[in-house]
PDB file of C-alpha atoms in Angstrom:
ATOM      1  CA  MET A 272      14.151 -25.218  -6.273  1.00 83.00           C
ATOM      2  CA  ASN A 273      13.910 -22.429  -3.294  1.00 91.00           C
ATOM      3  CA  HIS A 274      17.326 -21.036  -2.767  1.00 96.00           C
ATOM      4  CA  PHE A 275      16.955 -20.549   1.305  1.00 97.00           C
ATOM      5  CA  GLU A 276      16.320 -22.702   4.165  1.00 97.00           C
ATOM      6  CA  ILE A 277      14.383 -22.612   7.724  1.00 96.00           C
ATOM      7  CA  ARG A 278      17.017 -22.415  10.499  1.00 96.00           C
ATOM      8  CA  GLU A 279      16.952 -22.220  14.282  1.00 94.00           C
ATOM      9  CA  ILE A 280      19.125 -19.274  15.124  1.00 91.00           C
ATOM     10  CA  PRO A 281      19.704 -17.772  18.555  1.00 89.00           C
ATOM     11  CA  VAL A 282      17.438 -15.725  20.557  1.00 84.00           C
ATOM     12  CA  LYS A 283      14.680 -15.799  17.145  1.00 86.00           C
ATOM     13  CA  GLY A 284      14.220 -19.394  16.724  1.00 90.00           C
ATOM     14  CA  ARG A 285      12.913 -20.373  13.418  1.00 93.00           C
ATOM     15  CA  ALA A 286      14.465 -17.968  10.509  1.00 96.00           C
ATOM     16  CA  MET A 287      14.289 -18.546   7.016  1.00 98.00           C
ATOM     17  CA  ILE A 288      18.031 -18.246   5.911  1.00 98.00           C
ATOM     18  CA  ALA A 289      19.328 -17.662   1.630  1.00 98.00           C
ATOM     19  CA  THR A 290      21.590 -20.623   0.400  1.00 98.00           C
ATOM     20  CA  LYS A 291      22.238 -17.860  -2.717  1.00 97.00           C
ATOM     21  CA  GLY A 292      22.744 -15.003  -3.494  1.00 97.00           C
ATOM     22  CA  LEU A 293      19.500 -13.406  -4.482  1.00 98.00           C
ATOM     23  CA  ALA A 294      19.318  -9.663  -6.426  1.00 98.00           C
ATOM     24  CA  ALA A 295      17.036  -7.047  -5.779  1.00 98.00           C
ATOM     25  CA  GLY A 296      13.694  -7.658  -7.783  1.00 97.00           C
ATOM     26  CA  VAL A 297      13.648 -11.484  -7.947  1.00 98.00           C
ATOM     27  CA  VAL A 298      11.162 -13.506  -6.706  1.00 98.00           C
ATOM     28  CA  ILE A 299      11.850 -16.014  -3.794  1.00 98.00           C
ATOM     29  CA  PHE A 300       8.789 -18.218  -3.435  1.00 98.00           C
ATOM     30  CA  GLU A 301       5.281 -18.213  -4.350  1.00 98.00           C
ATOM     31  CA  GLU A 302       2.966 -19.895  -2.009  1.00 97.00           C
ATOM     32  CA  GLU A 303      -0.904 -20.829  -1.660  1.00 95.00           C
ATOM     33  CA  PRO A 304      -1.959 -19.859   2.319  1.00 93.00           C
ATOM     34  CA  PHE A 305      -3.109 -22.656   4.046  1.00 88.00           C
ATOM     35  CA  VAL A 306      -6.430 -20.900   5.116  1.00 84.00           C
ATOM     36  CA  SER A 307      -7.701 -17.877   4.051  1.00 86.00           C
ATOM     37  CA  SER A 308     -11.141 -15.829   5.005  1.00 84.00           C
ATOM     38  CA  GLN A 309     -12.657 -12.590   3.908  1.00 88.00           C
ATOM     39  CA  PHE A 310     -12.800  -9.420   6.213  1.00 89.00           C
ATOM     40  CA  SER A 311     -16.597  -9.489   7.141  1.00 86.00           C
ATOM     41  CA  TRP A 312     -16.949  -5.815   6.342  1.00 85.00           C
ATOM     42  CA  ASN A 313     -16.443  -6.773   2.258  1.00 87.00           C
ATOM     43  CA  THR A 314     -20.438  -7.542   2.021  1.00 85.00           C
ATOM     44  CA  THR A 315     -20.872  -4.539   3.693  1.00 85.00           C
ATOM     45  CA  HIS A 316     -19.714  -2.481   0.822  1.00 85.00           C
ATOM     46  CA  GLY A 317     -21.012  -4.661  -2.143  1.00 88.00           C
ATOM     47  CA  TYR A 318     -17.121  -6.110  -2.833  1.00 90.00           C
ATOM     48  CA  ALA A 319     -18.782  -9.461  -5.371  1.00 92.00           C
ATOM     49  CA  SER A 320     -14.830 -11.759  -4.859  1.00 94.00           C
ATOM     50  CA  CYS A 321     -14.190 -15.521  -5.017  1.00 95.00           C
ATOM     51  CA  TYR A 322     -15.060 -16.633  -1.490  1.00 92.00           C
ATOM     52  CA  HIS A 323     -12.031 -19.414  -1.503  1.00 93.00           C
ATOM     53  CA  CYS A 324      -9.347 -16.948  -3.362  1.00 95.00           C
ATOM     54  CA  MET A 325     -10.650 -13.475  -3.193  1.00 95.00           C
ATOM     55  CA  ARG A 326     -10.159 -13.303  -6.726  1.00 95.00           C
ATOM     56  CA  PRO A 327     -12.448  -9.925  -7.775  1.00 95.00           C
ATOM     57  CA  LEU A 328     -16.100 -10.952  -9.666  1.00 96.00           C
ATOM     58  CA  GLU A 329     -16.776  -7.401 -11.058  1.00 95.00           C
ATOM     59  CA  THR A 330     -15.206  -5.657 -13.703  1.00 96.00           C
ATOM     60  CA  VAL A 331     -13.206  -2.246 -13.561  1.00 95.00           C
ATOM     61  CA  GLN A 332     -16.434  -0.792 -14.366  1.00 96.00           C
ATOM     62  CA  GLU A 333     -18.394  -2.103 -12.346  1.00 95.00           C
ATOM     63  CA  ASN A 334     -15.979  -1.823  -9.521  1.00 94.00           C
ATOM     64  CA  VAL A 335     -15.414   2.060  -9.793  1.00 95.00           C
ATOM     65  CA  ARG A 336     -19.228   2.945 -10.336  1.00 95.00           C
ATOM     66  CA  ARG A 337     -19.864   1.469  -7.513  1.00 94.00           C
ATOM     67  CA  LEU A 338     -17.117   2.582  -5.209  1.00 93.00           C
ATOM     68  CA  ALA A 339     -18.287   6.316  -6.716  1.00 94.00           C
ATOM     69  CA  SER A 340     -21.651   6.043  -6.138  1.00 94.00           C
ATOM     70  CA  ASP A 341     -22.328   7.026  -9.746  1.00 95.00           C
ATOM     71  CA  PRO A 342     -23.262   4.856 -12.677  1.00 95.00           C
ATOM     72  CA  HIS A 343     -22.548   7.308 -15.305  1.00 95.00           C
ATOM     73  CA  VAL A 344     -18.412   6.773 -14.893  1.00 94.00           C
ATOM     74  CA  GLU A 345     -16.603   6.270 -17.822  1.00 94.00           C
ATOM     75  CA  VAL A 346     -13.557   3.603 -17.753  1.00 96.00           C
ATOM     76  CA  PRO A 347     -11.519   3.771 -20.525  1.00 95.00           C
ATOM     77  CA  LEU A 348      -9.609   0.961 -22.059  1.00 96.00           C
ATOM     78  CA  PRO A 349     -11.995  -1.898 -21.221  1.00 95.00           C
ATOM     79  CA  GLN A 350     -10.135  -4.146 -23.231  1.00 96.00           C
ATOM     80  CA  TYR A 351      -7.375  -4.583 -20.501  1.00 96.00           C
ATOM     81  CA  ASP A 352     -10.165  -5.059 -17.885  1.00 96.00           C
ATOM     82  CA  PRO A 353      -8.721  -8.712 -15.888  1.00 93.00           C
ATOM     83  CA  THR A 354     -12.865  -9.766 -15.080  1.00 95.00           C
ATOM     84  CA  THR A 355     -14.002 -10.061 -18.629  1.00 93.00           C
ATOM     85  CA  ALA A 356     -11.835 -13.144 -19.466  1.00 89.00           C
ATOM     86  CA  ARG A 357     -13.003 -14.557 -16.809  1.00 93.00           C
ATOM     87  CA  ALA A 358     -16.262 -13.972 -16.247  1.00 94.00           C
ATOM     88  CA  ALA A 359     -17.170 -17.897 -18.348  1.00 95.00           C
ATOM     89  CA  GLN A 360     -15.713 -19.586 -15.684  1.00 96.00           C
ATOM     90  CA  PHE A 361     -17.512 -17.898 -12.465  1.00 97.00           C
ATOM     91  CA  THR A 362     -20.124 -19.933 -11.043  1.00 97.00           C
ATOM     92  CA  GLN A 363     -21.604 -20.794  -7.259  1.00 95.00           C
ATOM     93  CA  CYS A 364     -23.045 -23.205  -4.700  1.00 93.00           C
ATOM     94  CA  GLU A 365     -26.273 -24.734  -5.275  1.00 92.00           C
ATOM     95  CA  ARG A 366     -26.888 -24.637  -2.019  1.00 89.00           C
ATOM     96  CA  CYS A 367     -25.731 -21.560  -0.431  1.00 88.00           C
ATOM     97  CA  GLU A 368     -25.463 -18.994  -3.678  1.00 91.00           C
ATOM     98  CA  VAL A 369     -21.903 -18.097  -2.787  1.00 92.00           C
ATOM     99  CA  ARG A 370     -19.976 -16.930  -5.491  1.00 95.00           C
ATOM    100  CA  TYR A 371     -16.556 -18.943  -7.049  1.00 96.00           C
ATOM    101  CA  CYS A 372     -14.158 -17.722  -9.830  1.00 97.00           C
ATOM    102  CA  SER A 373     -13.742 -20.840 -11.139  1.00 97.00           C
ATOM    103  CA  GLU A 374     -15.579 -25.027 -10.529  1.00 97.00           C
ATOM    104  CA  ASP A 375     -11.932 -25.421  -9.036  1.00 96.00           C
ATOM    105  CA  CYS A 376     -11.814 -22.930  -6.187  1.00 95.00           C
ATOM    106  CA  LEU A 377     -15.602 -23.967  -5.335  1.00 95.00           C
ATOM    107  CA  MET A 378     -14.274 -27.449  -4.957  1.00 93.00           C
ATOM    108  CA  GLU A 379     -11.493 -26.685  -3.329  1.00 92.00           C
ATOM    109  CA  ALA A 380     -12.890 -23.920  -0.731  1.00 89.00           C
ATOM    110  CA  GLN A 381     -15.580 -27.534   0.162  1.00 87.00           C
ATOM    111  CA  LYS A 382     -12.951 -29.776   0.448  1.00 84.00           C
ATOM    112  CA  ARG A 383     -10.902 -27.755   3.079  1.00 77.00           C
ATOM    113  CA  TYR A 384     -13.846 -25.938   4.613  1.00 70.00           C
ATOM    114  CA  VAL A 385     -17.396 -27.240   4.225  1.00 61.00           C
ATOM    115  CA  PHE A 386     -16.539 -30.385   5.671  1.00 56.00           C
ATOM    116  CA  THR A 387     -14.456 -29.105   8.301  1.00 59.00           C
ATOM    117  CA  THR A 388     -15.372 -29.790  11.662  1.00 66.00           C
ATOM    118  CA  SER A 389     -16.336 -26.371  13.717  1.00 70.00           C
ATOM    119  CA  ASP A 390     -14.208 -27.577  16.665  1.00 78.00           C
ATOM    120  CA  ALA A 391     -10.821 -27.389  14.242  1.00 74.00           C
ATOM    121  CA  TYR A 392     -12.040 -24.156  11.719  1.00 70.00           C
ATOM    122  CA  LYS A 393     -12.464 -22.092  15.293  1.00 74.00           C
ATOM    123  CA  THR A 394      -8.726 -23.597  15.820  1.00 78.00           C
ATOM    124  CA  LEU A 395      -7.658 -22.164  12.511  1.00 73.00           C
ATOM    125  CA  MET A 396      -9.611 -18.941  13.234  1.00 70.00           C
ATOM    126  CA  VAL A 397      -7.182 -18.715  16.398  1.00 75.00           C
ATOM    127  CA  ILE A 398      -3.951 -19.077  14.411  1.00 76.00           C
ATOM    128  CA  MET A 399      -4.518 -17.097  12.066  1.00 74.00           C
ATOM    129  CA  GLY A 400      -5.126 -14.309  14.652  1.00 70.00           C
ATOM    130  CA  THR A 401      -1.603 -14.196  15.480  1.00 70.00           C
ATOM    131  CA  HIS A 402       0.286 -15.245  12.114  1.00 78.00           C
ATOM    132  CA  SER A 403      -2.072 -14.083   9.615  1.00 85.00           C
ATOM    133  CA  GLN A 404      -1.018 -11.932   6.351  1.00 90.00           C
ATOM    134  CA  GLY A 405      -3.042  -9.013   5.048  1.00 90.00           C
ATOM    135  CA  ILE A 406      -4.831 -10.187   1.823  1.00 93.00           C
ATOM    136  CA  ALA A 407      -5.421  -7.496  -0.354  1.00 91.00           C
ATOM    137  CA  THR A 408      -7.321  -7.643  -4.151  1.00 93.00           C
ATOM    138  CA  SER A 409      -8.876  -5.291  -6.555  1.00 93.00           C
ATOM    139  CA  VAL A 410      -9.626  -5.425 -10.350  1.00 94.00           C
ATOM    140  CA  GLN A 411      -9.458  -1.662 -10.701  1.00 93.00           C
ATOM    141  CA  ALA A 412      -5.411  -1.688  -9.592  1.00 92.00           C
ATOM    142  CA  GLN A 413      -5.450  -4.912 -11.719  1.00 93.00           C
ATOM    143  CA  TRP A 414      -6.636  -2.947 -14.513  1.00 96.00           C
ATOM    144  CA  VAL A 415      -4.636   0.623 -13.807  1.00 96.00           C
ATOM    145  CA  ASN A 416      -1.211  -2.138 -13.951  1.00 94.00           C
ATOM    146  CA  LYS A 417      -2.354  -2.997 -17.366  1.00 95.00           C
ATOM    147  CA  VAL A 418      -3.153   0.494 -18.990  1.00 97.00           C
ATOM    148  CA  THR A 419      -0.164   2.598 -17.538  1.00 95.00           C
ATOM    149  CA  ASP A 420       1.630  -0.401 -19.356  1.00 95.00           C
ATOM    150  CA  LEU A 421       1.258   0.031 -22.197  1.00 96.00           C
ATOM    151  CA  PRO A 422       3.005   2.028 -25.160  1.00 96.00           C
ATOM    152  CA  LEU A 423       1.129   5.235 -25.350  1.00 95.00           C
ATOM    153  CA  PRO A 424       2.464   8.621 -26.397  1.00 96.00           C
ATOM    154  CA  ASP A 425       3.257  10.939 -24.233  1.00 96.00           C
ATOM    155  CA  ALA A 426       0.457  13.159 -24.654  1.00 97.00           C
ATOM    156  CA  GLU A 427      -1.974  10.417 -24.650  1.00 96.00           C
ATOM    157  CA  ARG A 428      -0.651   8.627 -21.201  1.00 96.00           C
ATOM    158  CA  ALA A 429      -1.304  12.509 -19.412  1.00 96.00           C
ATOM    159  CA  GLN A 430      -4.375  11.931 -20.185  1.00 96.00           C
ATOM    160  CA  LEU A 431      -4.474   8.112 -18.993  1.00 96.00           C
ATOM    161  CA  VAL A 432      -2.698   9.981 -16.460  1.00 96.00           C
ATOM    162  CA  THR A 433      -5.076  12.397 -15.785  1.00 96.00           C
ATOM    163  CA  VAL A 434      -8.392   9.967 -16.011  1.00 96.00           C
ATOM    164  CA  ILE A 435      -6.907   7.599 -13.427  1.00 96.00           C
ATOM    165  CA  ASP A 436      -6.916  10.129 -10.847  1.00 96.00           C
ATOM    166  CA  ASN A 437     -10.153  11.322 -11.217  1.00 95.00           C
ATOM    167  CA  LEU A 438     -11.372   7.753 -10.287  1.00 95.00           C
ATOM    168  CA  TYR A 439      -9.014   7.343  -7.946  1.00 94.00           C
ATOM    169  CA  THR A 440     -10.476  11.034  -5.908  1.00 93.00           C
ATOM    170  CA  LYS A 441     -14.236   9.760  -6.718  1.00 94.00           C
ATOM    171  CA  MET A 442     -13.555   6.726  -5.778  1.00 92.00           C
ATOM    172  CA  GLY A 443     -12.388   7.076  -2.335  1.00 85.00           C
ATOM    173  CA  GLU A 444     -10.510   5.551   0.207  1.00 80.00           C
ATOM    174  CA  PHE A 445     -12.171   1.406   0.544  1.00 78.00           C
ATOM    175  CA  LEU A 446     -10.624   0.556  -2.287  1.00 82.00           C
ATOM    176  CA  ASN A 447      -9.799  -3.172  -1.669  1.00 90.00           C
ATOM    177  CA  ASN A 448     -11.548  -6.750  -1.295  1.00 87.00           C
ATOM    178  CA  GLU A 449      -9.980  -7.875   2.115  1.00 90.00           C
ATOM    179  CA  GLY A 450      -9.066 -10.997   4.133  1.00 91.00           C
ATOM    180  CA  SER A 451      -6.279 -12.459   6.189  1.00 90.00           C
ATOM    181  CA  GLY A 452      -4.370 -16.320   5.359  1.00 91.00           C
ATOM    182  CA  LEU A 453      -2.849 -18.359   6.968  1.00 91.00           C
ATOM    183  CA  TYR A 454       0.681 -19.493   4.485  1.00 94.00           C
ATOM    184  CA  LEU A 455       2.670 -22.588   6.360  1.00 93.00           C
ATOM    185  CA  LEU A 456       5.720 -20.807   4.492  1.00 95.00           C
ATOM    186  CA  GLN A 457       5.509 -17.617   4.498  1.00 94.00           C
ATOM    187  CA  SER A 458       4.433 -17.257   7.935  1.00 92.00           C
ATOM    188  CA  LYS A 459       8.255 -18.990   9.434  1.00 93.00           C
ATOM    189  CA  ILE A 460       9.613 -15.165   7.883  1.00 96.00           C
ATOM    190  CA  ASN A 461      10.961 -12.579  11.221  1.00 95.00           C
ATOM    191  CA  HIS A 462      10.190  -9.270  11.258  1.00 96.00           C
ATOM    192  CA  SER A 463      12.957  -6.018  10.542  1.00 97.00           C
ATOM    193  CA  CYS A 464      12.694  -2.419  10.631  1.00 97.00           C
ATOM    194  CA  VAL A 465      14.811  -2.772   7.720  1.00 97.00           C
ATOM    195  CA  PRO A 466      13.442  -5.517   5.485  1.00 97.00           C
ATOM    196  CA  ASN A 467      15.272  -7.223   2.546  1.00 98.00           C
ATOM    197  CA  ALA A 468      11.695  -8.324   0.908  1.00 98.00           C
ATOM    198  CA  CYS A 469       8.081  -8.249   0.832  1.00 97.00           C
ATOM    199  CA  SER A 470       4.773 -10.157   0.477  1.00 95.00           C
ATOM    200  CA  THR A 471       2.935  -8.769  -2.647  1.00 94.00           C
ATOM    201  CA  PHE A 472      -0.323  -9.786  -4.385  1.00 93.00           C
ATOM    202  CA  PRO A 473       0.697  -9.508  -8.642  1.00 91.00           C
ATOM    203  CA  TYR A 474      -2.213 -11.805  -9.361  1.00 91.00           C
ATOM    204  CA  SER A 475      -5.069 -10.230  -7.626  1.00 90.00           C
ATOM    205  CA  ASN A 476      -6.037 -13.283  -5.385  1.00 94.00           C
ATOM    206  CA  ASP A 477      -4.588 -14.869  -2.386  1.00 95.00           C
ATOM    207  CA  ILE A 478      -1.507 -16.342  -3.764  1.00 96.00           C
ATOM    208  CA  VAL A 479       1.616 -14.449  -2.226  1.00 96.00           C
ATOM    209  CA  VAL A 480       4.805 -13.562  -3.756  1.00 97.00           C
ATOM    210  CA  LEU A 481       7.985 -12.749  -1.906  1.00 98.00           C
ATOM    211  CA  LYS A 482      10.089 -10.642  -3.765  1.00 98.00           C
ATOM    212  CA  ALA A 483      13.351  -9.113  -2.615  1.00 98.00           C
ATOM    213  CA  LEU A 484      13.442  -5.361  -2.048  1.00 98.00           C
ATOM    214  CA  SER A 485      17.158  -5.487  -1.970  1.00 98.00           C
ATOM    215  CA  PRO A 486      19.922  -8.413  -2.607  1.00 98.00           C
ATOM    216  CA  ILE A 487      20.843 -10.555  -0.061  1.00 98.00           C
ATOM    217  CA  LEU A 488      23.686 -12.738   0.624  1.00 98.00           C
ATOM    218  CA  GLU A 489      24.148 -16.037   1.096  1.00 98.00           C
ATOM    219  CA  GLY A 490      23.932 -16.857   4.483  1.00 97.00           C
ATOM    220  CA  GLU A 491      21.838 -13.429   5.021  1.00 97.00           C
ATOM    221  CA  GLU A 492      17.987 -13.682   6.875  1.00 98.00           C
ATOM    222  CA  ILE A 493      15.014 -12.939   4.763  1.00 98.00           C
ATOM    223  CA  CYS A 494      12.694 -10.727   6.285  1.00 98.00           C
ATOM    224  CA  ILE A 495       9.918  -8.684   5.906  1.00 97.00           C
ATOM    225  CA  SER A 496       7.979  -6.215   7.434  1.00 96.00           C
ATOM    226  CA  TYR A 497       5.492  -6.583   9.443  1.00 93.00           C
ATOM    227  CA  LEU A 498       4.533  -2.727  10.240  1.00 93.00           C
ATOM    228  CA  ASP A 499       3.034  -0.859   7.513  1.00 91.00           C
ATOM    229  CA  ASP A 500       5.518   1.670   5.548  1.00 91.00           C
ATOM    230  CA  CYS A 501       3.848   4.926   7.297  1.00 91.00           C
ATOM    231  CA  GLN A 502       4.619   2.624  11.029  1.00 93.00           C
ATOM    232  CA  LEU A 503       8.147   2.120  10.232  1.00 93.00           C
ATOM    233  CA  GLU A 504       9.176   5.940   9.678  1.00 93.00           C
ATOM    234  CA  ARG A 505       8.631   6.110  13.283  1.00 94.00           C
ATOM    235  CA  SER A 506      10.305   6.193  16.244  1.00 93.00           C
ATOM    236  CA  ARG A 507      12.329   3.377  17.435  1.00 93.00           C
ATOM    237  CA  HIS A 508       9.465   3.278  20.751  1.00 92.00           C
ATOM    238  CA  SER A 509       6.379   3.845  18.580  1.00 93.00           C
ATOM    239  CA  ARG A 510       7.661   0.942  16.709  1.00 95.00           C
ATOM    240  CA  HIS A 511       8.015  -1.110  19.590  1.00 93.00           C
ATOM    241  CA  LYS A 512       4.852   0.340  20.993  1.00 93.00           C
ATOM    242  CA  VAL A 513       2.775  -1.806  17.740  1.00 93.00           C
ATOM    243  CA  LEU A 514       5.005  -5.057  17.601  1.00 92.00           C
ATOM    244  CA  ARG A 515       4.676  -5.485  21.485  1.00 90.00           C
ATOM    245  CA  GLU A 516       1.154  -5.066  21.343  1.00 89.00           C
ATOM    246  CA  ASN A 517       0.102  -6.481  18.213  1.00 84.00           C
ATOM    247  CA  CYS A 518       2.874  -9.138  17.797  1.00 83.00           C
ATOM    248  CA  ILE A 519       4.163 -10.007  21.443  1.00 81.00           C
ATOM    249  CA  PHE A 520       7.756  -9.167  20.730  1.00 86.00           C
ATOM    250  CA  GLY A 521      10.420  -6.656  20.805  1.00 85.00           C
ATOM    251  CA  CYS A 522      12.509  -5.733  17.754  1.00 93.00           C
ATOM    252  CA  GLN A 523      16.348  -6.539  17.886  1.00 92.00           C
ATOM    253  CA  CYS A 524      16.949  -5.200  13.840  1.00 94.00           C
ATOM    254  CA  PRO A 525      19.797  -2.997  13.195  1.00 94.00           C
ATOM    255  CA  LYS A 526      17.603  -0.111  12.720  1.00 95.00           C
ATOM    256  CA  CYS A 527      15.895  -0.598  16.017  1.00 95.00           C
ATOM    257  CA  ARG A 528      20.015  -1.434  17.972  1.00 93.00           C
ATOM    258  CA  ALA A 529      21.332   2.022  16.220  1.00 95.00           C
ATOM    259  CA  GLN A 530      18.585   3.593  17.579  1.00 93.00           C
ATOM    260  CA  ALA A 531      18.658   2.234  21.077  1.00 90.00           C
ATOM    261  CA  SER A 532      20.227   5.103  22.721  1.00 90.00           C
ATOM    262  CA  ASP A 533      17.051   7.493  21.869  1.00 87.00           C
ATOM    263  CA  PRO A 534      15.070   8.843  24.122  1.00 84.00           C
ATOM    264  CA  ASP A 535      11.603   6.786  24.526  1.00 76.00           C
ATOM    265  CA  VAL A 536       9.038   8.716  23.021  1.00 75.00           C
ATOM    266  CA  ALA A 537       6.517   8.909  20.425  1.00 71.00           C
ATOM    267  CA  SER A 538       7.310  10.154  16.787  1.00 66.00           C
ATOM    268  CA  ASP A 539       4.566  12.879  17.551  1.00 61.00           C
ATOM    269  CA  LYS A 540       0.426  12.992  19.351  1.00 52.00           C
ATOM    270  CA  LYS A 541      -0.206  13.140  16.156  1.00 51.00           C
ATOM    271  CA  ASP A 542       1.312   9.615  15.009  1.00 51.00           C
ATOM    272  CA  ASP A 543       0.054   8.096  18.475  1.00 52.00           C
ATOM    273  CA  ASP A 544      -3.371   9.171  17.707  1.00 51.00           C
ATOM    274  CA  LYS A 545      -3.428   7.687  14.299  1.00 49.00           C
ATOM    275  CA  MET A 546      -1.478   4.641  16.453  1.00 46.00           C
ATOM    276  CA  ASN A 547      -4.776   4.281  18.804  1.00 49.00           C
ATOM    277  CA  ASP A 548      -6.874   4.302  15.623  1.00 48.00           C
ATOM    278  CA  TYR A 549      -4.977   1.735  14.028  1.00 41.00           C
ATOM    279  CA  GLU A 550      -4.850  -0.853  17.678  1.00 42.00           C
ATOM    280  CA  ASP A 551      -8.613   0.410  17.896  1.00 41.00           C
ATOM    281  CA  ASP A 552      -9.356  -1.597  14.673  1.00 39.00           C
ATOM    282  CA  ASP A 553      -7.293  -4.250  15.167  1.00 38.00           C
ATOM    283  CA  ASN A 554      -9.275  -5.018  18.528  1.00 35.00           C
ATOM    284  CA  ILE A 555     -12.361  -4.793  16.552  1.00 30.00           C
ATOM    285  CA  GLU A 556     -11.456  -7.108  14.173  1.00 29.00           C
TER     286      GLU A 556
END
């Protein structure tokens, strides 16, 4: 049973409202996308992932060696590799040789996309351009989460942390298989610069899990942030500039109202340069 409902509220229109109190950390809902798509640079960088749900298809060892450009890197504790247990289920389309993590994903992809008209598919992509949620999957991140939860002695834990840090250093910055999805429920959640919920992808596929960041009262609106952590720390002027240009609205959340009298200037030139870089990337996508 869901503990929220979608209501029409003044100014904002549709909003997700809690129908009971929710504790911090509680899962509010899980949802599969109506449609999703990987970004083209995944193929360019050699990522192997399910063409439907974006689940990684390479082992953590293969992933680390490829990203580090070092065929001799050894990843410890391979028994906690999340890909190994699923490898027997991997399959591919006989016609186009596109790979999937299971027969279920292959059949679902064919049902949703292969028999969809080109005009309908184009319409979906346009809608995704303004209402989609970013998706990131990583076999390496899954492995890290598993091994860091192990009950290890302090000395072994410290050694493992050092190994993980070294692996991240070797692998560079482009760690995730990335894409975007259109979620019929999640897309109804409004933005706030002080969000009380966040979208997560704990299963390393395209299933989004909404979690409460802080206690949410009955009758309170559930909000996420459309900005990343870095952008949230910037000035009201800078945040509004990103939101107007990318989301076509101005924010009136408690943080923005409290900063309404602040000067209409960017946080600093360096931040503005970074923001312009993000905007250039968004325009390319």
